[in-house]
Every structure is written in C-alpha cells, then in structure tokens.
C-alpha cells in the first residue's frame, strides 16, 4: 500500500471527504488532516524498511494554508477565449482560488486574466504539424507578498510579443507593488513542464522584462541568492524546520570525536545550496552537485558568502558521473575526516545504480530526502543491498492540503556480523 492509498483508506474510515482539484484536503481542519496523515504514515512505515530505525512523529506545518511560494496556471482556450486553468489542467474551477496559495498570487492571475479579456486579437504560432497555438503556455508566480516573481512561459518569442508583455508588466506592477521581477521563459515545445529545459538549438532561453535574475531568501540567518528559474521548496514557512532537521541529522554525535576533523559534506541535487550553505560553518568542505549551471553558480556563491569552502560541480547525478567525477570521496587534506552525503533527488527518485555507486565510496552517513513516501521502499532495498540501514526517520508535512509528504531518512553502515556470532550451518 502506498501513502496516498493509505491516506484515502484512513479518510474513508473516519468519514472524511476529499475535494477535487489542487487542494483536496484543504476543506478539512488542519488538525484532522494532520491526524489522518500520521495514521497513514504509520500504516505504510511497516513496509518501508524502518525496522530498527527511530521513527519520529510527523512534523506539523506552521502555516498549513496560503503557503505555496510557487504556483502556476495553464492557458486553456475555452470557447475561443484564453483562460487560466489550475496547474493540474482542470478548467471546471477557473474562478476558484486555491486556499493553498497566497492572496498575492491570486491578484496576479486576476490581473493577467483582465489583460487577456482586453485583447482583440490573440497572438498565435503555427506549429510544425500545422496546428495554430496560442502564444502563452503557462503563467508562473513565485515568492511571497513581500517579493514576487512572475514568469510568462511562451511558445514563441518575438518583438511584438515582448511589447505586449511589457504592457502586462506595467499593469501588474501598478496593481501589485510586490511584483519585483518579471521574465519571459521560452518553451517552443509547449511542454507540460512549465520550466522545460530542453529547447531547440539557437532558441533564446529567457528574457527579462523587469527586475533581476535572482531573489533572496533568509533561512536561520543564512541569506541565499536564488535564481528566478531555480527549483525551491514551495512551503517557505516549513523550510527552517526542513533545514534544521537535515543539519541535525548530518552533524549530531557521534559523527566525529571531540576535537576531530570537521566533516566533508556532499550535497547532491543540491540546487542553490540550501543545505550546503546551512552546514558550511561546521564543515571542512562542501561539494555542491547539480545539473543546472546557473543554479550551481548560485550554490557556490551562497556557500562562500557564509565563509564555507566549496567545490561546485555542474553534472547530472548518475552512477557514471558519480564514478567518474567523484572517483573517491576526497578528504580534502583532513586525515580521517568523516564524510556525509545529502541526497535530495526529484520526486522520481535517484537514477539507476546511483545508490550503489555512492555506497561503494563508504560515506559515514547519508541523509536521503524523499519528496514522497512512494520512492522510499525501492531506495531502501538498494541501500540495504549496498550495506546501509536507516537509523532515524523524520516525516514532515511539507505539503499540507494535499496528499504530498516529505520524509528525511538518515542511513549509516549496517553493523557487521562477526564470524564467531553467526549461526553455524547445519550438517546434512
């Protein structure tokens, strides 16, 4: 049974209904939602390989509604008229605002809808197949009431479109002063992935309409520079708890003896260095790894800004890249320094054989961050086969109002069984 099915089972048993759309649990009181999630996680934990681990209670969200710092709308043509639909593609609830998004996001979408309604002619593009498509794929809003980023994901990028969207930018900033950055993101394929990275050679990737290429984020006094297109957790109110949990599991005793060398920390799928910068002052060296060059540059900057020593590698996290680019975990001159690996892959999980490649380098501990419980079982089997077991598990309700869930698992080398305590083989 996966987590979502377990959650539905608990909800049915308690006579609680879910809603359709982007916030299926938001109609419940948060106390009831959290209680159901705790029971559902207890049910699935039995099968996740946590037999000898200390499993903490689910950490509650401090702001369970109106928290999402990234939202989007898909552009749908309905009866010849462009309209903004929810990111899951539903058009039935076009006028219904999600209770998980801040009011400022709703104001952005309302302002853009008004601009769409004023248009007499719709800019379009004829595709290779002959279909005529509307110029706008998605509208993305990021940030909080204090600082917002608006991104227009477009199917074509030309001078007339830029002029049109400059006018929209003026209207947005007049209506919502918190709109500090406005960008065009070019996606000729019209992909359902609203920040698609694969585009034809020679295509312009993005164009600024207003503001800067990065925003700032303050977590526990660490100031991060975050690119406007970089992935970041959507629940900013929960990020301090997330960072603090990873930090505690990475550093708490007995990682190193008193007075021993500081650890070397590998932050894989590290993004802009959310965890690396938070750990930099207590590490001998931080190695940041991510596939996006701009994001890696921000990670390097963020770790250095807090005084950390950093190596930043732009590469996808695959078994081959780990073996070739990280042939052995370097001790950076610190004899006997412990090695900690932080692994925060996307929802789809790690690529094939990545776990085995990492385990072969014998880290002292691994902090594996799961974006959802459903990848845990597969990954735990791979870790056990590679000689690692979970010793601490911390579930966090990072996505209240939905069936989403975040789970942080700390893994350590499995205790070795000496020959003299093994059960003797029976003679035939």
Tab-separated table of C-alpha atoms in Angstrom:
chain	number	residue	atom	x	y	z
A	1	UNK	CA	0.000	0.000	0.000
A	2	UNK	CA	1.430	3.414	-0.929
A	3	UNK	CA	0.966	6.522	1.187
A	4	UNK	CA	-1.806	8.090	-0.881
A	5	UNK	CA	-3.904	4.901	-0.806
A	6	UNK	CA	-3.301	4.566	2.933
A	7	UNK	CA	-4.399	8.158	3.426
A	8	UNK	CA	-7.589	7.604	1.420
A	9	UNK	CA	-8.280	4.491	3.495
A	10	UNK	CA	-7.934	6.442	6.749
A	11	UNK	CA	-10.120	9.272	5.445
A	12	UNK	CA	-12.864	6.834	4.418
A	13	UNK	CA	-12.765	5.039	7.757
A	14	UNK	CA	-13.233	8.370	9.518
A	15	UNK	CA	-15.984	9.558	7.187
A	16	UNK	CA	-13.942	12.473	5.859
A	17	UNK	CA	-14.353	13.537	2.231
A	18	UNK	CA	-11.723	14.913	-0.117
A	19	UNK	CA	-12.291	17.555	-2.773
A	20	UNK	CA	-11.357	17.643	-6.450
A	21	UNK	CA	-8.644	19.996	-7.684
A	22	UNK	CA	-5.268	21.226	-6.466
A	23	UNK	CA	-6.084	21.227	-2.731
A	24	UNK	CA	-8.048	18.021	-1.988
A	25	UNK	CA	-7.611	18.159	1.807
A	26	UNK	CA	-7.840	21.900	2.341
A	27	UNK	CA	-11.515	21.768	3.326
A	28	UNK	CA	-10.597	19.751	6.428
A	29	UNK	CA	-9.416	21.392	9.606
A	30	UNK	CA	-5.662	21.043	9.743
A	31	UNK	CA	-5.777	19.071	12.974
A	32	UNK	CA	-7.934	16.389	11.296
A	33	UNK	CA	-5.760	16.379	8.169
A	34	UNK	CA	-2.566	16.005	10.201
A	35	UNK	CA	-4.024	13.236	12.341
A	36	UNK	CA	-5.017	11.279	9.213
A	37	UNK	CA	-1.563	11.721	7.687
A	38	UNK	CA	0.102	10.490	10.858
A	39	UNK	CA	-2.058	7.358	10.854
A	40	UNK	CA	-1.445	6.772	7.112
A	41	UNK	CA	2.322	7.076	7.558
A	42	UNK	CA	2.188	4.657	10.477
A	43	UNK	CA	0.431	2.157	8.215
A	44	UNK	CA	2.936	2.382	5.358
A	45	UNK	CA	6.001	2.570	7.621
A	46	UNK	CA	5.696	-1.135	8.347
A	47	UNK	CA	6.731	-1.932	4.785
A	48	UNK	CA	9.358	0.769	4.231
A	49	UNK	CA	12.378	-0.875	5.834
A	50	UNK	CA	12.456	1.074	9.093
A	51	UNK	CA	12.518	-1.989	11.352
A	52	UNK	CA	15.386	-0.821	13.594
A	53	UNK	CA	15.113	2.925	12.984
A	54	UNK	CA	13.807	5.579	15.346
A	55	UNK	CA	10.756	6.982	13.522
A	56	UNK	CA	9.707	10.444	14.681
A	57	UNK	CA	6.161	11.739	14.687
A	58	UNK	CA	5.100	13.760	11.648
A	59	UNK	CA	6.287	17.360	11.981
A	60	UNK	CA	3.325	19.726	11.571
A	61	UNK	CA	3.361	22.690	9.174
A	62	UNK	CA	3.355	26.088	10.932
A	63	UNK	CA	1.313	27.628	8.080
A	64	UNK	CA	-0.972	24.939	6.620
A	65	UNK	CA	-2.898	27.198	4.226
A	66	UNK	CA	-1.928	30.049	1.852
A	67	UNK	CA	1.690	28.888	1.987
A	68	UNK	CA	2.674	27.951	-1.582
A	69	UNK	CA	5.505	30.135	-2.864
A	70	UNK	CA	5.312	28.678	-6.374
A	71	UNK	CA	2.028	28.413	-8.242
A	72	UNK	CA	1.069	28.265	-11.897
A	73	UNK	CA	-1.823	28.402	-14.293
A	74	UNK	CA	-2.062	26.646	-17.631
A	75	UNK	CA	-3.533	28.642	-20.501
A	76	UNK	CA	-6.615	26.951	-21.941
A	77	UNK	CA	-8.660	28.143	-24.919
A	78	UNK	CA	-12.309	27.741	-23.954
A	79	UNK	CA	-14.990	28.711	-26.488
A	80	UNK	CA	-12.345	30.657	-28.410
A	81	UNK	CA	-11.276	32.613	-25.341
A	82	UNK	CA	-7.938	32.185	-23.482
A	83	UNK	CA	-8.378	31.463	-19.785
A	84	UNK	CA	-6.106	30.498	-16.893
A	85	UNK	CA	-6.699	26.971	-15.574
A	86	UNK	CA	-5.147	25.397	-12.494
A	87	UNK	CA	-1.778	23.714	-12.935
A	88	UNK	CA	-3.326	20.256	-12.966
A	89	UNK	CA	-5.217	21.217	-16.118
A	90	UNK	CA	-8.687	21.455	-14.589
A	91	UNK	CA	-10.928	24.020	-16.232
A	92	UNK	CA	-14.042	23.370	-14.163
A	93	UNK	CA	-12.928	25.666	-11.363
A	94	UNK	CA	-11.419	28.548	-13.330
A	95	UNK	CA	-12.610	31.210	-10.900
A	96	UNK	CA	-11.874	29.261	-7.738
A	97	UNK	CA	-8.717	30.381	-5.950
A	98	UNK	CA	-6.669	27.686	-4.268
A	99	UNK	CA	-6.641	28.051	-0.493
A	100	UNK	CA	-3.007	26.877	-0.542
A	101	UNK	CA	-1.783	29.932	-2.455
A	102	UNK	CA	-1.197	33.439	-1.064
A	103	UNK	CA	-3.695	36.147	-1.939
A	104	UNK	CA	-0.981	37.998	-3.856
A	105	UNK	CA	-0.742	35.089	-6.323
A	106	UNK	CA	-4.491	35.277	-6.929
A	107	UNK	CA	-4.216	39.020	-7.628
A	108	UNK	CA	-1.538	38.341	-10.247
A	109	UNK	CA	-3.743	35.831	-12.054
A	110	UNK	CA	-6.753	38.154	-11.861
A	111	UNK	CA	-4.725	40.997	-13.391
A	112	UNK	CA	-3.467	38.795	-16.242
A	113	UNK	CA	-6.985	37.489	-16.862
A	114	UNK	CA	-8.151	41.085	-17.215
A	115	UNK	CA	-5.381	41.736	-19.750
A	116	UNK	CA	-6.392	38.624	-21.706
A	117	UNK	CA	-10.007	39.813	-21.761
A	118	UNK	CA	-8.918	43.154	-23.282
A	119	UNK	CA	-7.126	41.532	-26.198
A	120	UNK	CA	-8.879	41.898	-29.553
A	121	UNK	CA	-6.524	39.560	-31.436
A	122	UNK	CA	-4.708	36.593	-29.961
A	123	UNK	CA	-1.006	36.249	-30.891
A	124	UNK	CA	-0.587	32.717	-32.221
A	125	UNK	CA	2.037	30.458	-33.757
A	126	UNK	CA	1.600	27.775	-36.390
A	127	UNK	CA	3.401	24.604	-35.293
A	128	UNK	CA	5.290	22.141	-37.480
A	129	UNK	CA	2.189	19.935	-37.610
A	130	UNK	CA	0.104	22.823	-38.944
A	131	UNK	CA	-1.825	23.444	-35.720
A	132	UNK	CA	-2.292	27.030	-34.609
A	133	UNK	CA	-1.374	27.523	-30.946
A	134	UNK	CA	-1.886	30.463	-28.617
A	135	UNK	CA	1.397	32.166	-27.693
A	136	UNK	CA	1.153	31.604	-23.920
A	137	UNK	CA	1.683	28.169	-22.306
A	138	UNK	CA	1.794	28.890	-18.573
A	139	UNK	CA	1.910	31.725	-16.074
A	140	UNK	CA	4.108	31.020	-13.047
A	141	UNK	CA	4.181	33.073	-9.847
A	142	UNK	CA	6.904	32.639	-7.241
A	143	UNK	CA	7.573	34.309	-3.912
A	144	UNK	CA	5.606	35.897	-1.100
A	145	UNK	CA	3.615	39.068	-0.503
A	146	UNK	CA	6.917	40.910	0.013
A	147	UNK	CA	8.656	39.922	-3.266
A	148	UNK	CA	7.032	38.231	-6.248
A	149	UNK	CA	8.407	36.820	-9.498
A	150	UNK	CA	6.081	36.453	-12.498
A	151	UNK	CA	7.191	34.209	-15.369
A	152	UNK	CA	5.429	34.014	-18.727
A	153	UNK	CA	6.136	30.633	-20.307
A	154	UNK	CA	5.655	31.260	-24.056
A	155	UNK	CA	5.560	29.250	-27.252
A	156	UNK	CA	7.140	31.974	-29.383
A	157	UNK	CA	9.426	34.896	-28.628
A	158	UNK	CA	9.435	37.905	-30.944
A	159	UNK	CA	9.438	41.692	-30.730
A	160	UNK	CA	5.648	42.097	-30.865
A	161	UNK	CA	5.170	39.625	-28.023
A	162	UNK	CA	7.810	41.348	-25.921
A	163	UNK	CA	5.994	44.670	-26.402
A	164	UNK	CA	2.701	43.085	-25.372
A	165	UNK	CA	4.151	41.522	-22.219
A	166	UNK	CA	5.938	44.742	-21.304
A	167	UNK	CA	2.483	46.330	-21.193
A	168	UNK	CA	1.246	43.495	-18.991
A	169	UNK	CA	4.257	44.054	-16.718
A	170	UNK	CA	3.306	47.706	-16.234
A	171	UNK	CA	-0.247	46.678	-15.365
A	172	UNK	CA	0.990	44.026	-12.914
A	173	UNK	CA	3.356	46.361	-11.081
A	174	UNK	CA	0.692	49.064	-10.903
A	175	UNK	CA	-1.849	46.652	-9.396
A	176	UNK	CA	0.554	44.642	-7.208
A	177	UNK	CA	3.634	46.545	-5.953
A	178	UNK	CA	5.160	43.283	-4.652
A	179	UNK	CA	5.816	42.168	-8.261
A	180	UNK	CA	9.566	42.803	-8.314
A	181	UNK	CA	10.745	40.574	-11.187
A	182	UNK	CA	9.052	39.682	-14.484
A	183	UNK	CA	10.567	37.286	-17.020
A	184	UNK	CA	9.715	35.523	-20.267
A	185	UNK	CA	10.647	31.841	-20.449
A	186	UNK	CA	10.789	30.459	-23.991
A	187	UNK	CA	9.382	26.951	-24.476
A	188	UNK	CA	8.581	26.374	-28.176
A	189	UNK	CA	7.512	22.778	-27.457
A	190	UNK	CA	4.634	23.859	-25.240
A	191	UNK	CA	5.688	21.236	-22.711
A	192	UNK	CA	3.500	20.398	-19.744
A	193	UNK	CA	6.641	21.007	-17.660
A	194	UNK	CA	6.373	24.717	-17.083
A	195	UNK	CA	10.161	25.285	-16.866
A	196	UNK	CA	11.207	22.871	-19.619
A	197	UNK	CA	14.995	22.861	-20.096
A	198	UNK	CA	15.116	21.096	-23.480
A	199	UNK	CA	14.665	23.517	-26.362
A	200	UNK	CA	15.809	23.658	-29.988
A	201	UNK	CA	19.422	24.807	-30.598
A	202	UNK	CA	19.727	28.539	-31.071
A	203	UNK	CA	16.491	29.401	-29.292
A	204	UNK	CA	16.641	32.251	-26.784
A	205	UNK	CA	16.064	30.745	-23.357
A	206	UNK	CA	14.671	33.682	-21.409
A	207	UNK	CA	14.248	37.449	-21.466
A	208	UNK	CA	13.944	39.883	-18.573
A	209	UNK	CA	11.077	42.352	-18.578
A	210	UNK	CA	11.729	43.839	-15.132
A	211	UNK	CA	13.867	43.297	-12.036
A	212	UNK	CA	16.786	40.933	-11.525
A	213	UNK	CA	17.786	37.347	-12.303
A	214	UNK	CA	17.687	36.267	-8.661
A	215	UNK	CA	15.740	36.784	-5.453
A	216	UNK	CA	16.893	36.491	-1.851
A	217	UNK	CA	15.836	34.060	0.845
A	218	UNK	CA	16.641	34.165	4.581
A	219	UNK	CA	16.648	30.840	6.461
A	220	UNK	CA	18.005	30.855	10.032
A	221	UNK	CA	20.032	33.986	9.237
A	222	UNK	CA	21.654	32.487	6.125
A	223	UNK	CA	20.965	34.695	3.110
A	224	UNK	CA	20.543	32.776	-0.140
A	225	UNK	CA	20.656	34.048	-3.685
A	226	UNK	CA	18.050	32.077	-5.646
A	227	UNK	CA	17.671	32.255	-9.427
A	228	UNK	CA	14.190	33.142	-10.643
A	229	UNK	CA	14.014	29.829	-12.559
A	230	UNK	CA	15.687	27.651	-9.902
A	231	UNK	CA	13.730	24.996	-8.041
A	232	UNK	CA	12.934	25.922	-4.458
A	233	UNK	CA	10.636	24.382	-1.861
A	234	UNK	CA	7.085	25.683	-2.221
A	235	UNK	CA	6.451	25.849	1.543
A	236	UNK	CA	8.737	28.628	2.731
A	237	UNK	CA	7.218	28.610	6.214
A	238	UNK	CA	8.358	24.992	6.604
A	239	UNK	CA	11.857	25.485	5.194
A	240	UNK	CA	13.504	26.415	8.528
A	241	UNK	CA	12.301	23.093	10.009
A	242	UNK	CA	13.468	21.206	6.912
A	243	UNK	CA	16.934	22.767	7.003
A	244	UNK	CA	17.292	22.336	10.754
A	245	UNK	CA	16.309	18.655	10.548
A	246	UNK	CA	18.867	17.914	7.817
A	247	UNK	CA	21.520	19.846	9.715
A	248	UNK	CA	20.836	17.973	12.950
A	249	UNK	CA	20.876	14.549	11.320
A	250	UNK	CA	24.063	15.373	9.432
A	251	UNK	CA	26.094	16.697	12.367
A	252	UNK	CA	24.792	15.296	15.631
A	253	UNK	CA	27.148	12.996	17.607
A	254	UNK	CA	28.726	10.564	17.250
A	255	UNK	CA	29.738	11.778	13.755
A	256	UNK	CA	33.203	12.806	14.936
A	257	UNK	CA	35.082	12.748	18.238
A	258	UNK	CA	35.532	15.987	20.129
A	259	UNK	CA	38.383	17.914	18.562
A	260	UNK	CA	38.389	15.652	15.492
A	261	UNK	CA	38.402	16.971	11.916
A	262	UNK	CA	35.325	18.656	10.527
A	263	UNK	CA	33.249	16.598	8.094
A	264	UNK	CA	33.279	16.726	4.301
A	265	UNK	CA	29.721	17.164	3.005
A	266	UNK	CA	28.492	16.186	-0.454
A	267	UNK	CA	25.263	17.974	-1.341
A	268	UNK	CA	23.865	16.058	-4.340
A	269	UNK	CA	20.951	17.518	-6.286
A	270	UNK	CA	21.986	20.491	-4.184
A	271	UNK	CA	20.217	23.237	-6.123
A	272	UNK	CA	21.237	26.681	-4.925
A	273	UNK	CA	22.899	25.247	-1.807
A	274	UNK	CA	20.007	25.258	0.652
A	275	UNK	CA	21.599	22.568	2.833
A	276	UNK	CA	25.229	23.209	1.897
A	277	UNK	CA	25.220	26.849	2.977
A	278	UNK	CA	23.413	25.963	6.224
A	279	UNK	CA	26.174	23.430	7.068
A	280	UNK	CA	29.173	25.340	5.735
A	281	UNK	CA	30.398	26.762	9.037
A	282	UNK	CA	30.577	23.269	10.556
A	283	UNK	CA	32.224	21.510	7.605
A	284	UNK	CA	35.750	21.353	6.290
A	285	UNK	CA	34.453	21.389	2.727
A	286	UNK	CA	31.121	21.429	0.875
A	287	UNK	CA	30.817	19.754	-2.535
A	288	UNK	CA	27.738	21.038	-4.376
A	289	UNK	CA	26.424	18.977	-7.303
A	290	UNK	CA	23.543	19.884	-9.613
A	291	UNK	CA	22.767	19.626	-13.326
A	292	UNK	CA	21.938	23.294	-13.925
A	293	UNK	CA	24.894	25.634	-14.396
A	294	UNK	CA	23.193	28.812	-13.158
A	295	UNK	CA	21.871	27.052	-10.063
A	296	UNK	CA	25.332	25.641	-9.292
A	297	UNK	CA	26.816	29.134	-9.605
A	298	UNK	CA	24.307	30.363	-7.004
A	299	UNK	CA	25.214	27.425	-4.729
A	300	UNK	CA	28.897	28.313	-4.966
A	301	UNK	CA	28.115	31.946	-4.142
A	302	UNK	CA	25.814	31.077	-1.223
A	303	UNK	CA	28.296	28.720	0.448
A	304	UNK	CA	31.175	31.157	0.016
A	305	UNK	CA	29.121	34.048	1.386
A	306	UNK	CA	28.830	32.308	4.769
A	307	UNK	CA	32.565	31.603	4.780
A	308	UNK	CA	32.480	27.996	3.622
A	309	UNK	CA	34.976	26.163	1.442
A	310	UNK	CA	33.175	24.856	-1.629
A	311	UNK	CA	33.652	22.884	-4.819
A	312	UNK	CA	30.697	23.223	-7.199
A	313	UNK	CA	30.189	20.621	-9.933
A	314	UNK	CA	27.716	21.008	-12.803
A	315	UNK	CA	26.644	17.484	-13.717
A	316	UNK	CA	23.637	15.189	-13.590
A	317	UNK	CA	23.680	12.759	-10.677
A	318	UNK	CA	24.097	9.396	-12.374
A	319	UNK	CA	26.085	6.299	-11.466
A	320	UNK	CA	28.580	7.136	-14.224
A	321	UNK	CA	29.016	10.765	-13.179
A	322	UNK	CA	29.495	9.742	-9.550
A	323	UNK	CA	32.133	7.166	-10.524
A	324	UNK	CA	33.991	9.437	-12.959
A	325	UNK	CA	33.683	12.883	-11.386
A	326	UNK	CA	33.814	11.686	-7.770
A	327	UNK	CA	36.145	8.656	-8.014
A	328	UNK	CA	36.560	8.525	-4.237
A	329	UNK	CA	35.256	10.767	-1.509
A	330	UNK	CA	38.146	13.179	-1.090
A	331	UNK	CA	39.195	14.032	2.434
A	332	UNK	CA	40.479	17.448	1.291
A	333	UNK	CA	43.627	17.074	3.353
A	334	UNK	CA	41.752	16.393	6.586
A	335	UNK	CA	43.038	12.990	7.677
A	336	UNK	CA	40.195	10.797	8.854
A	337	UNK	CA	37.510	13.443	8.254
A	338	UNK	CA	34.019	11.919	8.290
A	339	UNK	CA	32.018	12.093	5.050
A	340	UNK	CA	28.312	12.955	4.916
A	341	UNK	CA	26.219	12.658	1.752
A	342	UNK	CA	22.997	14.662	1.441
A	343	UNK	CA	20.766	13.291	-1.284
A	344	UNK	CA	17.717	15.350	-2.297
A	345	UNK	CA	16.553	13.925	-5.658
A	346	UNK	CA	13.371	14.919	-7.525
A	347	UNK	CA	10.102	13.116	-6.922
A	348	UNK	CA	11.066	10.380	-9.412
A	349	UNK	CA	13.979	9.382	-7.160
A	350	UNK	CA	17.607	8.579	-7.907
A	351	UNK	CA	18.737	7.277	-11.287
A	352	UNK	CA	19.638	3.615	-11.696
A	353	UNK	CA	22.663	2.445	-9.641
A	354	UNK	CA	23.321	5.872	-8.090
A	355	UNK	CA	22.773	4.481	-4.586
A	356	UNK	CA	25.178	1.587	-5.199
A	357	UNK	CA	27.806	3.972	-6.591
A	358	UNK	CA	27.534	6.234	-3.550
A	359	UNK	CA	27.601	3.360	-1.051
A	360	UNK	CA	30.736	1.955	-2.719
A	361	UNK	CA	32.540	5.113	-1.582
A	362	UNK	CA	31.753	4.331	2.070
A	363	UNK	CA	30.255	7.575	3.421
A	364	UNK	CA	29.943	7.694	7.193
A	365	UNK	CA	26.287	8.685	6.947
A	366	UNK	CA	23.724	9.585	4.306
A	367	UNK	CA	20.798	11.979	4.643
A	368	UNK	CA	18.259	10.952	1.988
A	369	UNK	CA	15.415	13.441	1.480
A	370	UNK	CA	12.326	11.919	-0.158
A	371	UNK	CA	9.782	14.191	-1.868
A	372	UNK	CA	7.163	11.490	-1.343
A	373	UNK	CA	6.942	8.186	0.532
A	374	UNK	CA	6.375	6.095	-2.599
A	375	UNK	CA	10.061	6.079	-3.620
A	376	UNK	CA	11.254	5.019	-0.177
A	377	UNK	CA	10.684	1.276	-0.491
A	378	UNK	CA	12.727	0.920	-3.691
A	379	UNK	CA	15.540	3.103	-2.395
A	380	UNK	CA	15.690	1.368	0.971
A	381	UNK	CA	16.091	-2.011	-0.757
A	382	UNK	CA	19.007	-0.569	-2.734
A	383	UNK	CA	20.618	0.872	0.402
A	384	UNK	CA	20.260	-2.410	2.294
A	385	UNK	CA	21.788	-4.327	-0.625
A	386	UNK	CA	24.683	-1.850	-0.552
A	387	UNK	CA	25.260	-2.297	3.198
A	388	UNK	CA	23.374	0.687	4.689
A	389	UNK	CA	20.408	0.819	7.071
A	390	UNK	CA	18.107	3.574	8.324
A	391	UNK	CA	18.645	4.684	11.901
A	392	UNK	CA	16.485	7.856	12.055
A	393	UNK	CA	13.337	8.786	10.079
A	394	UNK	CA	11.674	12.215	10.232
A	395	UNK	CA	8.448	12.769	8.245
A	396	UNK	CA	7.455	16.387	7.578
A	397	UNK	CA	4.092	17.670	6.386
A	398	UNK	CA	5.656	19.898	3.750
A	399	UNK	CA	2.574	19.993	1.522
A	400	UNK	CA	-0.486	20.496	3.750
A	401	UNK	CA	-3.829	20.444	1.990
A	402	UNK	CA	-2.570	17.750	-0.411
A	403	UNK	CA	-1.567	14.097	-0.214
A	404	UNK	CA	2.072	15.140	-0.677
A	405	UNK	CA	4.616	14.378	2.020
A	406	UNK	CA	8.343	14.777	2.721
A	407	UNK	CA	10.394	12.165	4.571
A	408	UNK	CA	14.003	12.520	5.699
A	409	UNK	CA	15.895	9.276	6.330
A	410	UNK	CA	19.355	9.019	7.856
A	411	UNK	CA	21.347	5.941	6.812
A	412	UNK	CA	24.512	4.508	8.344
A	413	UNK	CA	26.658	1.465	7.553
A	414	UNK	CA	24.958	-1.722	8.698
A	415	UNK	CA	26.580	-3.363	11.735
A	416	UNK	CA	28.940	-6.089	10.664
A	417	UNK	CA	28.237	-9.572	11.996
A	418	UNK	CA	31.440	-11.296	13.057
A	419	UNK	CA	32.017	-14.914	12.067
A	420	UNK	CA	32.036	-16.160	15.655
A	421	UNK	CA	28.459	-14.996	16.331
A	422	UNK	CA	26.900	-16.267	13.127
A	423	UNK	CA	24.619	-19.243	13.381
A	424	UNK	CA	26.575	-22.366	12.469
A	425	UNK	CA	25.500	-24.169	9.359
A	426	UNK	CA	23.623	-27.384	9.899
A	427	UNK	CA	25.314	-30.555	8.752
A	428	UNK	CA	23.439	-32.631	6.248
